[in-house]
Amino acid sequence: MKIVQVSNFPPSLLGGMEAVVYNLSKELGARGHEVNVITSTLSSKTEQVCHDDFRIFYIPSIRLNNRMIFPRDLDIIRRIIRECEIVHLHSPDVSFALELGLSLIHI
């Protein structure tokens, strides 16, 4: 199965949600699923990193009200999500989930 997990912050940060994303991605990948994680970076360019049994896509973002949003490079997010069967949002931020959902309407 092709699975995408979306998290505001990368699995490398120490936190509960980040640990869940990392462990779930690792276990799903070890069971043969194709797992991609979409997360944020303050860098100006998109980066893809293979990590254990899954890939992490770091998408350029800006900080707004002490949280991350993805205002740039929505095309790569659309491409990754278009190729998957399941999207798992790990975001307590409803506006982020809404922004991501609205960005996919024109697929």
CSV table of N, CA, C and O in Angstrom, one decimal:
chain,number,residue,atom,x,y,z
A,1,MET,N,0.8,-1.2,0.0
A,1,MET,CA,0.0,0.0,0.0
A,1,MET,C,0.9,1.2,0.0
A,1,MET,O,1.9,1.3,0.6
A,2,LYS,N,0.5,2.3,-0.7
A,2,LYS,CA,1.2,3.5,-0.7
A,2,LYS,C,0.6,4.5,0.3
A,2,LYS,O,-0.6,4.9,0.2
A,3,ILE,N,1.4,4.9,1.3
A,3,ILE,CA,0.9,5.7,2.4
A,3,ILE,C,1.7,7.0,2.5
A,3,ILE,O,2.9,7.0,2.4
A,4,VAL,N,1.0,8.1,2.7
A,4,VAL,CA,1.7,9.4,3.0
A,4,VAL,C,1.2,9.8,4.4
A,4,VAL,O,0.0,9.8,4.7
A,5,GLN,N,2.2,10.2,5.2
A,5,GLN,CA,1.9,10.8,6.5
A,5,GLN,C,2.3,12.3,6.4
A,5,GLN,O,3.4,12.6,5.9
A,6,VAL,N,1.5,13.1,6.9
A,6,VAL,CA,1.8,14.6,6.9
A,6,VAL,C,1.9,15.1,8.3
A,6,VAL,O,1.0,14.9,9.1
A,7,SER,N,3.0,15.7,8.6
A,7,SER,CA,3.3,16.2,10.0
A,7,SER,C,3.9,17.6,9.9
A,7,SER,O,4.8,17.9,9.0
A,8,ASN,N,3.5,18.5,10.7
A,8,ASN,CA,4.0,19.9,10.7
A,8,ASN,C,5.5,19.9,11.0
A,8,ASN,O,6.2,20.7,10.4
A,9,PHE,N,6.0,19.0,11.8
A,9,PHE,CA,7.4,19.0,12.2
A,9,PHE,C,8.0,17.6,11.8
A,9,PHE,O,7.3,16.6,11.9
A,10,PRO,N,9.3,17.6,11.5
A,10,PRO,CA,10.0,16.4,11.1
A,10,PRO,C,10.1,15.4,12.2
A,10,PRO,O,10.1,15.7,13.4
A,11,PRO,N,10.1,14.1,11.9
A,11,PRO,CA,10.2,13.0,12.9
A,11,PRO,C,11.5,13.1,13.7
A,11,PRO,O,11.6,12.5,14.8
A,12,SER,N,12.5,13.9,13.2
A,12,SER,CA,13.8,14.0,14.0
A,12,SER,C,13.6,14.8,15.2
A,12,SER,O,14.5,14.8,16.1
A,13,LEU,N,12.6,15.7,15.3
A,13,LEU,CA,12.4,16.5,16.5
A,13,LEU,C,11.8,15.6,17.6
A,13,LEU,O,11.1,14.7,17.4
A,14,LEU,N,12.2,15.9,18.8
A,14,LEU,CA,11.7,15.2,19.9
A,14,LEU,C,10.4,15.7,20.4
A,14,LEU,O,10.2,16.8,20.8
A,15,GLY,N,9.4,14.8,20.2
A,15,GLY,CA,8.0,15.2,20.6
A,15,GLY,C,7.1,14.0,20.4
A,15,GLY,O,7.5,13.1,19.6
A,16,GLY,N,6.0,14.0,21.0
A,16,GLY,CA,5.1,12.9,20.9
A,16,GLY,C,4.6,12.6,19.5
A,16,GLY,O,4.7,11.5,19.0
A,17,MET,N,4.1,13.6,18.8
A,17,MET,CA,3.6,13.4,17.5
A,17,MET,C,4.7,13.0,16.5
A,17,MET,O,4.5,12.1,15.7
A,18,GLU,N,5.9,13.6,16.7
A,18,GLU,CA,7.0,13.3,15.8
A,18,GLU,C,7.4,11.8,16.0
A,18,GLU,O,7.8,11.1,15.1
A,19,ALA,N,7.4,11.4,17.3
A,19,ALA,CA,7.8,10.0,17.6
A,19,ALA,C,6.8,9.0,17.0
A,19,ALA,O,7.1,8.0,16.4
A,20,VAL,N,5.5,9.4,17.0
A,20,VAL,CA,4.5,8.5,16.4
A,20,VAL,C,4.7,8.4,14.9
A,20,VAL,O,4.6,7.3,14.3
A,21,VAL,N,4.9,9.6,14.2
A,21,VAL,CA,5.1,9.6,12.8
A,21,VAL,C,6.3,8.7,12.4
A,21,VAL,O,6.3,7.9,11.5
A,22,TYR,N,7.4,8.9,13.2
A,22,TYR,CA,8.6,8.1,12.9
A,22,TYR,C,8.4,6.6,13.1
A,22,TYR,O,8.7,5.8,12.2
A,23,ASN,N,7.8,6.2,14.3
A,23,ASN,CA,7.7,4.8,14.6
A,23,ASN,C,6.6,4.1,13.6
A,23,ASN,O,6.8,3.0,13.2
A,24,LEU,N,5.6,4.8,13.3
A,24,LEU,CA,4.5,4.3,12.4
A,24,LEU,C,5.1,4.1,11.0
A,24,LEU,O,4.9,3.1,10.4
A,25,SER,N,5.9,5.1,10.6
A,25,SER,CA,6.5,5.0,9.2
A,25,SER,C,7.5,3.9,9.1
A,25,SER,O,7.5,3.1,8.2
A,26,LYS,N,8.3,3.8,10.2
A,26,LYS,CA,9.3,2.7,10.2
A,26,LYS,C,8.6,1.3,10.2
A,26,LYS,O,9.0,0.4,9.4
A,27,GLU,N,7.6,1.1,11.0
A,27,GLU,CA,6.9,-0.2,11.1
A,27,GLU,C,6.1,-0.5,9.8
A,27,GLU,O,6.2,-1.6,9.3
A,28,LEU,N,5.5,0.5,9.2
A,28,LEU,CA,4.7,0.3,8.0
A,28,LEU,C,5.7,0.0,6.8
A,28,LEU,O,5.4,-0.9,6.0
A,29,GLY,N,6.8,0.7,6.8
A,29,GLY,CA,7.8,0.4,5.8
A,29,GLY,C,8.4,-1.0,5.9
A,29,GLY,O,8.6,-1.7,4.9
A,30,ALA,N,8.7,-1.4,7.1
A,30,ALA,CA,9.3,-2.7,7.4
A,30,ALA,C,8.3,-3.8,7.0
A,30,ALA,O,8.7,-4.9,6.7
A,31,ARG,N,7.0,-3.5,7.0
A,31,ARG,CA,6.0,-4.5,6.6
A,31,ARG,C,5.7,-4.5,5.1
A,31,ARG,O,4.8,-5.1,4.6
A,32,GLY,N,6.5,-3.7,4.3
A,32,GLY,CA,6.4,-3.7,2.9
A,32,GLY,C,5.6,-2.6,2.2
A,32,GLY,O,5.5,-2.6,1.0
A,33,HIS,N,5.1,-1.7,3.0
A,33,HIS,CA,4.3,-0.6,2.5
A,33,HIS,C,5.3,0.5,2.0
A,33,HIS,O,6.4,0.7,2.6
A,34,GLU,N,4.9,1.2,1.0
A,34,GLU,CA,5.7,2.4,0.5
A,34,GLU,C,5.2,3.6,1.3
A,34,GLU,O,4.0,4.0,1.2
A,35,VAL,N,6.1,4.1,2.2
A,35,VAL,CA,5.7,5.2,3.1
A,35,VAL,C,6.5,6.4,2.8
A,35,VAL,O,7.7,6.4,2.7
A,36,ASN,N,5.8,7.6,2.6
A,36,ASN,CA,6.4,8.9,2.5
A,36,ASN,C,5.9,9.8,3.6
A,36,ASN,O,4.7,9.7,3.9
A,37,VAL,N,6.8,10.6,4.1
A,37,VAL,CA,6.4,11.6,5.1
A,37,VAL,C,6.6,12.9,4.5
A,37,VAL,O,7.7,13.2,4.0
A,38,ILE,N,5.6,13.8,4.6
A,38,ILE,CA,5.7,15.2,4.2
A,38,ILE,C,5.8,16.0,5.4
A,38,ILE,O,4.9,15.9,6.3
A,39,THR,N,6.8,16.9,5.5
A,39,THR,CA,7.0,17.7,6.7
A,39,THR,C,7.6,19.0,6.3
A,39,THR,O,7.9,19.3,5.1
A,40,SER,N,7.9,19.9,7.3
A,40,SER,CA,8.4,21.2,7.0
A,40,SER,C,9.9,21.4,7.2
A,40,SER,O,10.5,20.5,7.9
A,41,THR,N,10.4,22.4,6.6
A,41,THR,CA,11.8,22.8,6.8
A,41,THR,C,11.8,24.3,6.6
A,41,THR,O,11.0,24.9,5.9
A,42,LEU,N,12.7,25.0,7.3
A,42,LEU,CA,12.9,26.4,7.2
A,42,LEU,C,13.9,26.7,6.0
A,42,LEU,O,14.1,27.9,5.7
A,43,SER,N,14.4,25.7,5.4
A,43,SER,CA,15.3,25.8,4.3
A,43,SER,C,14.5,26.4,3.1
A,43,SER,O,13.3,26.3,3.1
A,44,SER,N,15.2,26.9,2.1
A,44,SER,CA,14.5,27.5,0.9
A,44,SER,C,14.3,26.4,-0.2
A,44,SER,O,13.7,26.8,-1.2
A,45,LYS,N,14.7,25.2,0.0
A,45,LYS,CA,14.5,24.2,-1.1
A,45,LYS,C,14.0,22.9,-0.5
A,45,LYS,O,14.2,22.5,0.6
A,46,THR,N,13.2,22.2,-1.4
A,46,THR,CA,12.7,20.9,-1.0
A,46,THR,C,13.8,19.9,-1.0
A,46,THR,O,14.7,19.9,-1.9
A,47,GLU,N,13.7,19.0,0.0
A,47,GLU,CA,14.8,18.0,0.1
A,47,GLU,C,14.1,16.6,0.4
A,47,GLU,O,13.1,16.6,1.1
A,48,GLN,N,14.6,15.6,-0.3
A,48,GLN,CA,14.1,14.2,-0.1
A,48,GLN,C,15.2,13.4,0.6
A,48,GLN,O,16.3,13.4,0.1
A,49,VAL,N,14.8,12.7,1.7
A,49,VAL,CA,15.8,11.9,2.4
A,49,VAL,C,15.2,10.5,2.7
A,49,VAL,O,14.1,10.4,3.1
A,50,CYS,N,16.0,9.5,2.3
A,50,CYS,CA,15.6,8.1,2.6
A,50,CYS,C,16.0,7.8,4.0
A,50,CYS,O,17.2,8.1,4.4
A,51,HIS,N,15.1,7.3,4.8
A,51,HIS,CA,15.4,7.1,6.2
A,51,HIS,C,14.8,5.8,6.6
A,51,HIS,O,13.6,5.6,6.5
A,52,ASP,N,15.6,4.8,7.0
A,52,ASP,CA,15.1,3.5,7.3
A,52,ASP,C,14.3,2.9,6.2
A,52,ASP,O,14.8,2.8,5.1
A,53,ASP,N,13.0,2.6,6.4
A,53,ASP,CA,12.2,2.0,5.4
A,53,ASP,C,11.2,3.0,4.8
A,53,ASP,O,10.1,2.6,4.3
A,54,PHE,N,11.5,4.3,4.9
A,54,PHE,CA,10.5,5.3,4.4
A,54,PHE,C,11.3,6.5,3.9
A,54,PHE,O,12.5,6.6,4.1
A,55,ARG,N,10.6,7.4,3.2
A,55,ARG,CA,11.2,8.6,2.7
A,55,ARG,C,10.6,9.8,3.3
A,55,ARG,O,9.4,9.8,3.6
A,56,ILE,N,11.4,10.8,3.6
A,56,ILE,CA,10.9,12.1,4.2
A,56,ILE,C,11.1,13.2,3.1
A,56,ILE,O,12.2,13.3,2.6
A,57,PHE,N,10.0,13.9,2.9
A,57,PHE,CA,10.1,15.1,2.0
A,57,PHE,C,10.0,16.3,2.9
A,57,PHE,O,9.0,16.5,3.5
A,58,TYR,N,11.1,17.1,2.9
A,58,TYR,CA,11.1,18.3,3.7
A,58,TYR,C,10.7,19.5,2.7
A,58,TYR,O,11.4,19.7,1.7
A,59,ILE,N,9.5,20.1,3.0
A,59,ILE,CA,9.0,21.1,2.2
A,59,ILE,C,9.2,22.5,2.8
A,59,ILE,O,9.0,22.7,4.0
A,60,PRO,N,9.8,23.4,2.0
A,60,PRO,CA,10.0,24.8,2.5
A,60,PRO,C,8.7,25.4,3.1
A,60,PRO,O,7.7,25.2,2.6
A,61,SER,N,8.9,26.0,4.3
A,61,SER,CA,7.8,26.5,5.0
A,61,SER,C,8.1,27.8,5.8
A,61,SER,O,9.3,28.1,5.9
A,62,ILE,N,7.1,28.4,6.2
A,62,ILE,CA,7.4,29.6,7.1
A,62,ILE,C,6.7,29.4,8.4
A,62,ILE,O,5.8,28.6,8.5
A,63,ARG,N,7.1,30.1,9.4
A,63,ARG,CA,6.5,30.0,10.7
A,63,ARG,C,5.5,31.1,10.9
A,63,ARG,O,5.8,32.2,10.6
A,64,LEU,N,4.3,30.7,11.3
A,64,LEU,CA,3.3,31.7,11.5
A,64,LEU,C,2.6,31.3,12.8
A,64,LEU,O,2.1,30.2,13.0
A,65,ASN,N,2.6,32.3,13.7
A,65,ASN,CA,2.0,32.0,15.1
A,65,ASN,C,2.6,30.8,15.7
A,65,ASN,O,1.9,30.0,16.3
A,66,ASN,N,3.9,30.7,15.6
A,66,ASN,CA,4.7,29.6,16.3
A,66,ASN,C,4.3,28.2,15.8
A,66,ASN,O,4.3,27.2,16.5
A,67,ARG,N,3.8,28.1,14.5
A,67,ARG,CA,3.6,26.8,13.9
A,67,ARG,C,4.0,26.8,12.5
A,67,ARG,O,4.3,27.9,11.9
A,68,MET,N,4.1,25.7,11.9
A,68,MET,CA,4.6,25.6,10.5
A,68,MET,C,3.4,25.5,9.5
A,68,MET,O,2.4,24.8,9.8
A,69,ILE,N,3.5,26.2,8.4
A,69,ILE,CA,2.6,26.0,7.3
A,69,ILE,C,3.4,25.8,6.0
A,69,ILE,O,4.6,26.1,6.0
A,70,PHE,N,2.8,25.3,5.0
A,70,PHE,CA,3.5,25.0,3.7
A,70,PHE,C,3.0,26.0,2.6
A,70,PHE,O,2.1,25.6,1.8
A,71,PRO,N,3.5,27.2,2.5
A,71,PRO,CA,3.0,28.1,1.5
A,71,PRO,C,3.7,27.9,0.2
A,71,PRO,O,3.2,28.4,-0.8
A,72,ARG,N,4.8,27.1,0.1
A,72,ARG,CA,5.5,27.0,-1.1
A,72,ARG,C,5.6,25.5,-1.6
A,72,ARG,O,5.4,24.6,-0.8
A,73,ASP,N,5.8,25.3,-2.8
A,73,ASP,CA,6.0,24.0,-3.4
A,73,ASP,C,4.8,23.0,-3.2
A,73,ASP,O,5.0,21.9,-2.8
A,74,LEU,N,3.6,23.5,-3.4
A,74,LEU,CA,2.5,22.7,-3.2
A,74,LEU,C,2.4,21.6,-4.4
A,74,LEU,O,1.8,20.6,-4.2
A,75,ASP,N,3.1,21.9,-5.5
A,75,ASP,CA,3.1,21.0,-6.6
A,75,ASP,C,3.7,19.6,-6.2
A,75,ASP,O,3.2,18.6,-6.5
A,76,ILE,N,4.8,19.6,-5.4
A,76,ILE,CA,5.4,18.4,-5.0
A,76,ILE,C,4.5,17.6,-4.0
A,76,ILE,O,4.4,16.4,-4.0
A,77,ILE,N,3.8,18.4,-3.1
A,77,ILE,CA,2.9,17.8,-2.2
A,77,ILE,C,1.7,17.1,-3.0
A,77,ILE,O,1.4,15.9,-2.7
A,78,ARG,N,1.2,17.8,-4.0
A,78,ARG,CA,0.2,17.2,-4.9
A,78,ARG,C,0.7,15.9,-5.5
A,78,ARG,O,-0.1,15.0,-5.6
A,79,ARG,N,1.9,16.0,-6.1
A,79,ARG,CA,2.4,14.8,-6.8
A,79,ARG,C,2.6,13.6,-5.9
A,79,ARG,O,2.2,12.5,-6.2
A,80,ILE,N,3.1,13.8,-4.7
A,80,ILE,CA,3.3,12.8,-3.7
A,80,ILE,C,1.9,12.2,-3.3
A,80,ILE,O,1.7,11.0,-3.3
A,81,ILE,N,1.0,13.0,-3.0
A,81,ILE,CA,-0.3,12.6,-2.5
A,81,ILE,C,-1.1,11.9,-3.7
A,81,ILE,O,-1.8,10.9,-3.5
A,82,ARG,N,-1.0,12.4,-4.9
A,82,ARG,CA,-1.7,11.8,-6.0
A,82,ARG,C,-1.3,10.4,-6.2
A,82,ARG,O,-2.1,9.6,-6.7
A,83,GLU,N,-0.1,10.0,-5.9
A,83,GLU,CA,0.4,8.7,-6.1
A,83,GLU,C,0.1,7.7,-4.9
A,83,GLU,O,0.5,6.6,-4.9
A,84,CYS,N,-0.6,8.2,-3.9
A,84,CYS,CA,-0.8,7.3,-2.7
A,84,CYS,C,-2.2,6.8,-2.6
A,84,CYS,O,-3.1,7.3,-3.3
A,85,GLU,N,-2.4,5.9,-1.7
A,85,GLU,CA,-3.7,5.3,-1.4
A,85,GLU,C,-4.3,5.8,-0.1
A,85,GLU,O,-5.5,5.9,0.0
A,86,ILE,N,-3.4,6.2,0.8
A,86,ILE,CA,-3.9,6.7,2.1
A,86,ILE,C,-3.1,7.9,2.5
A,86,ILE,O,-1.8,7.9,2.4
A,87,VAL,N,-3.8,8.9,3.0
A,87,VAL,CA,-3.1,10.1,3.6
A,87,VAL,C,-3.5,10.2,5.0
A,87,VAL,O,-4.7,10.2,5.4
A,88,HIS,N,-2.5,10.2,5.9
A,88,HIS,CA,-2.7,10.3,7.3
A,88,HIS,C,-2.1,11.6,7.8
A,88,HIS,O,-0.9,11.9,7.8
A,89,LEU,N,-3.0,12.5,8.2
A,89,LEU,CA,-2.6,13.9,8.7
A,89,LEU,C,-2.4,13.8,10.2
A,89,LEU,O,-3.2,13.4,11.0
A,90,HIS,N,-1.2,14.2,10.6
A,90,HIS,CA,-0.8,14.2,12.0
A,90,HIS,C,-0.7,15.7,12.4
A,90,HIS,O,0.4,16.2,12.8
A,91,SER,N,-1.8,16.4,12.3
A,91,SER,CA,-1.8,17.8,12.5
A,91,SER,C,-2.9,18.2,13.4
A,91,SER,O,-4.1,18.1,13.0
A,92,PRO,N,-2.6,18.8,14.6
A,92,PRO,CA,-3.7,19.3,15.4
A,92,PRO,C,-4.2,20.6,14.9
A,92,PRO,O,-5.2,21.1,15.4
A,93,ASP,N,-3.5,21.1,13.9
A,93,ASP,CA,-3.8,22.4,13.3
A,93,ASP,C,-4.8,22.3,12.2
A,93,ASP,O,-4.5,21.9,11.1
A,94,VAL,N,-6.1,22.6,12.5
A,94,VAL,CA,-7.2,22.4,11.5
A,94,VAL,C,-6.9,23.3,10.3
A,94,VAL,O,-7.2,22.9,9.2
A,95,SER,N,-6.4,24.5,10.5
A,95,SER,CA,-6.2,25.4,9.3
A,95,SER,C,-5.1,24.8,8.4
A,95,SER,O,-5.2,24.9,7.2
A,96,PHE,N,-4.1,24.0,8.9
A,96,PHE,CA,-3.1,23.4,8.1
A,96,PHE,C,-3.8,22.3,7.3
A,96,PHE,O,-3.6,22.2,6.1
A,97,ALA,N,-4.6,21.5,7.9
A,97,ALA,CA,-5.3,20.4,7.2
A,97,ALA,C,-6.2,20.9,6.2
A,97,ALA,O,-6.3,20.4,5.0
A,98,LEU,N,-6.9,22.0,6.5
A,98,LEU,CA,-7.8,22.7,5.5
A,98,LEU,C,-7.0,23.2,4.3
A,98,LEU,O,-7.4,23.0,3.2
A,99,GLU,N,-5.9,23.9,4.6
A,99,GLU,CA,-5.0,24.4,3.5
A,99,GLU,C,-4.5,23.3,2.6
A,99,GLU,O,-4.6,23.4,1.4
A,100,LEU,N,-4.1,22.2,3.2
A,100,LEU,CA,-3.6,21.0,2.4
A,100,LEU,C,-4.8,20.5,1.6
A,100,LEU,O,-4.7,20.2,0.4
A,101,GLY,N,-5.9,20.3,2.2
A,101,GLY,CA,-7.1,19.8,1.5
A,101,GLY,C,-7.5,20.7,0.3
A,101,GLY,O,-7.8,20.2,-0.8
A,102,LEU,N,-7.6,22.0,0.6
A,102,LEU,CA,-8.0,22.9,-0.5
A,102,LEU,C,-6.9,23.0,-1.6
A,102,LEU,O,-7.3,23.2,-2.8
A,103,SER,N,-5.7,22.7,-1.3
A,103,SER,CA,-4.6,22.8,-2.3
A,103,SER,C,-4.8,21.6,-3.3
A,103,SER,O,-4.2,21.6,-4.4
A,104,LEU,N,-5.5,20.5,-2.9
A,104,LEU,CA,-5.6,19.3,-3.7
A,104,LEU,C,-6.9,19.3,-4.5
A,104,LEU,O,-7.0,18.4,-5.4
A,105,ILE,N,-7.7,20.3,-4.4
A,105,ILE,CA,-9.0,20.3,-5.2
A,105,ILE,C,-8.7,20.3,-6.7
A,105,ILE,O,-9.5,19.7,-7.4
A,106,HIS,N,-7.7,20.9,-7.2
A,106,HIS,CA,-7.4,21.0,-8.6
A,106,HIS,C,-6.6,19.9,-9.2
A,106,HIS,O,-6.1,20.0,-10.2
A,107,ILE,N,-6.6,18.8,-8.5
A,107,ILE,CA,-5.8,17.6,-8.9
A,107,ILE,C,-6.4,17.0,-10.2
A,107,ILE,O,-7.6,16.8,-10.3
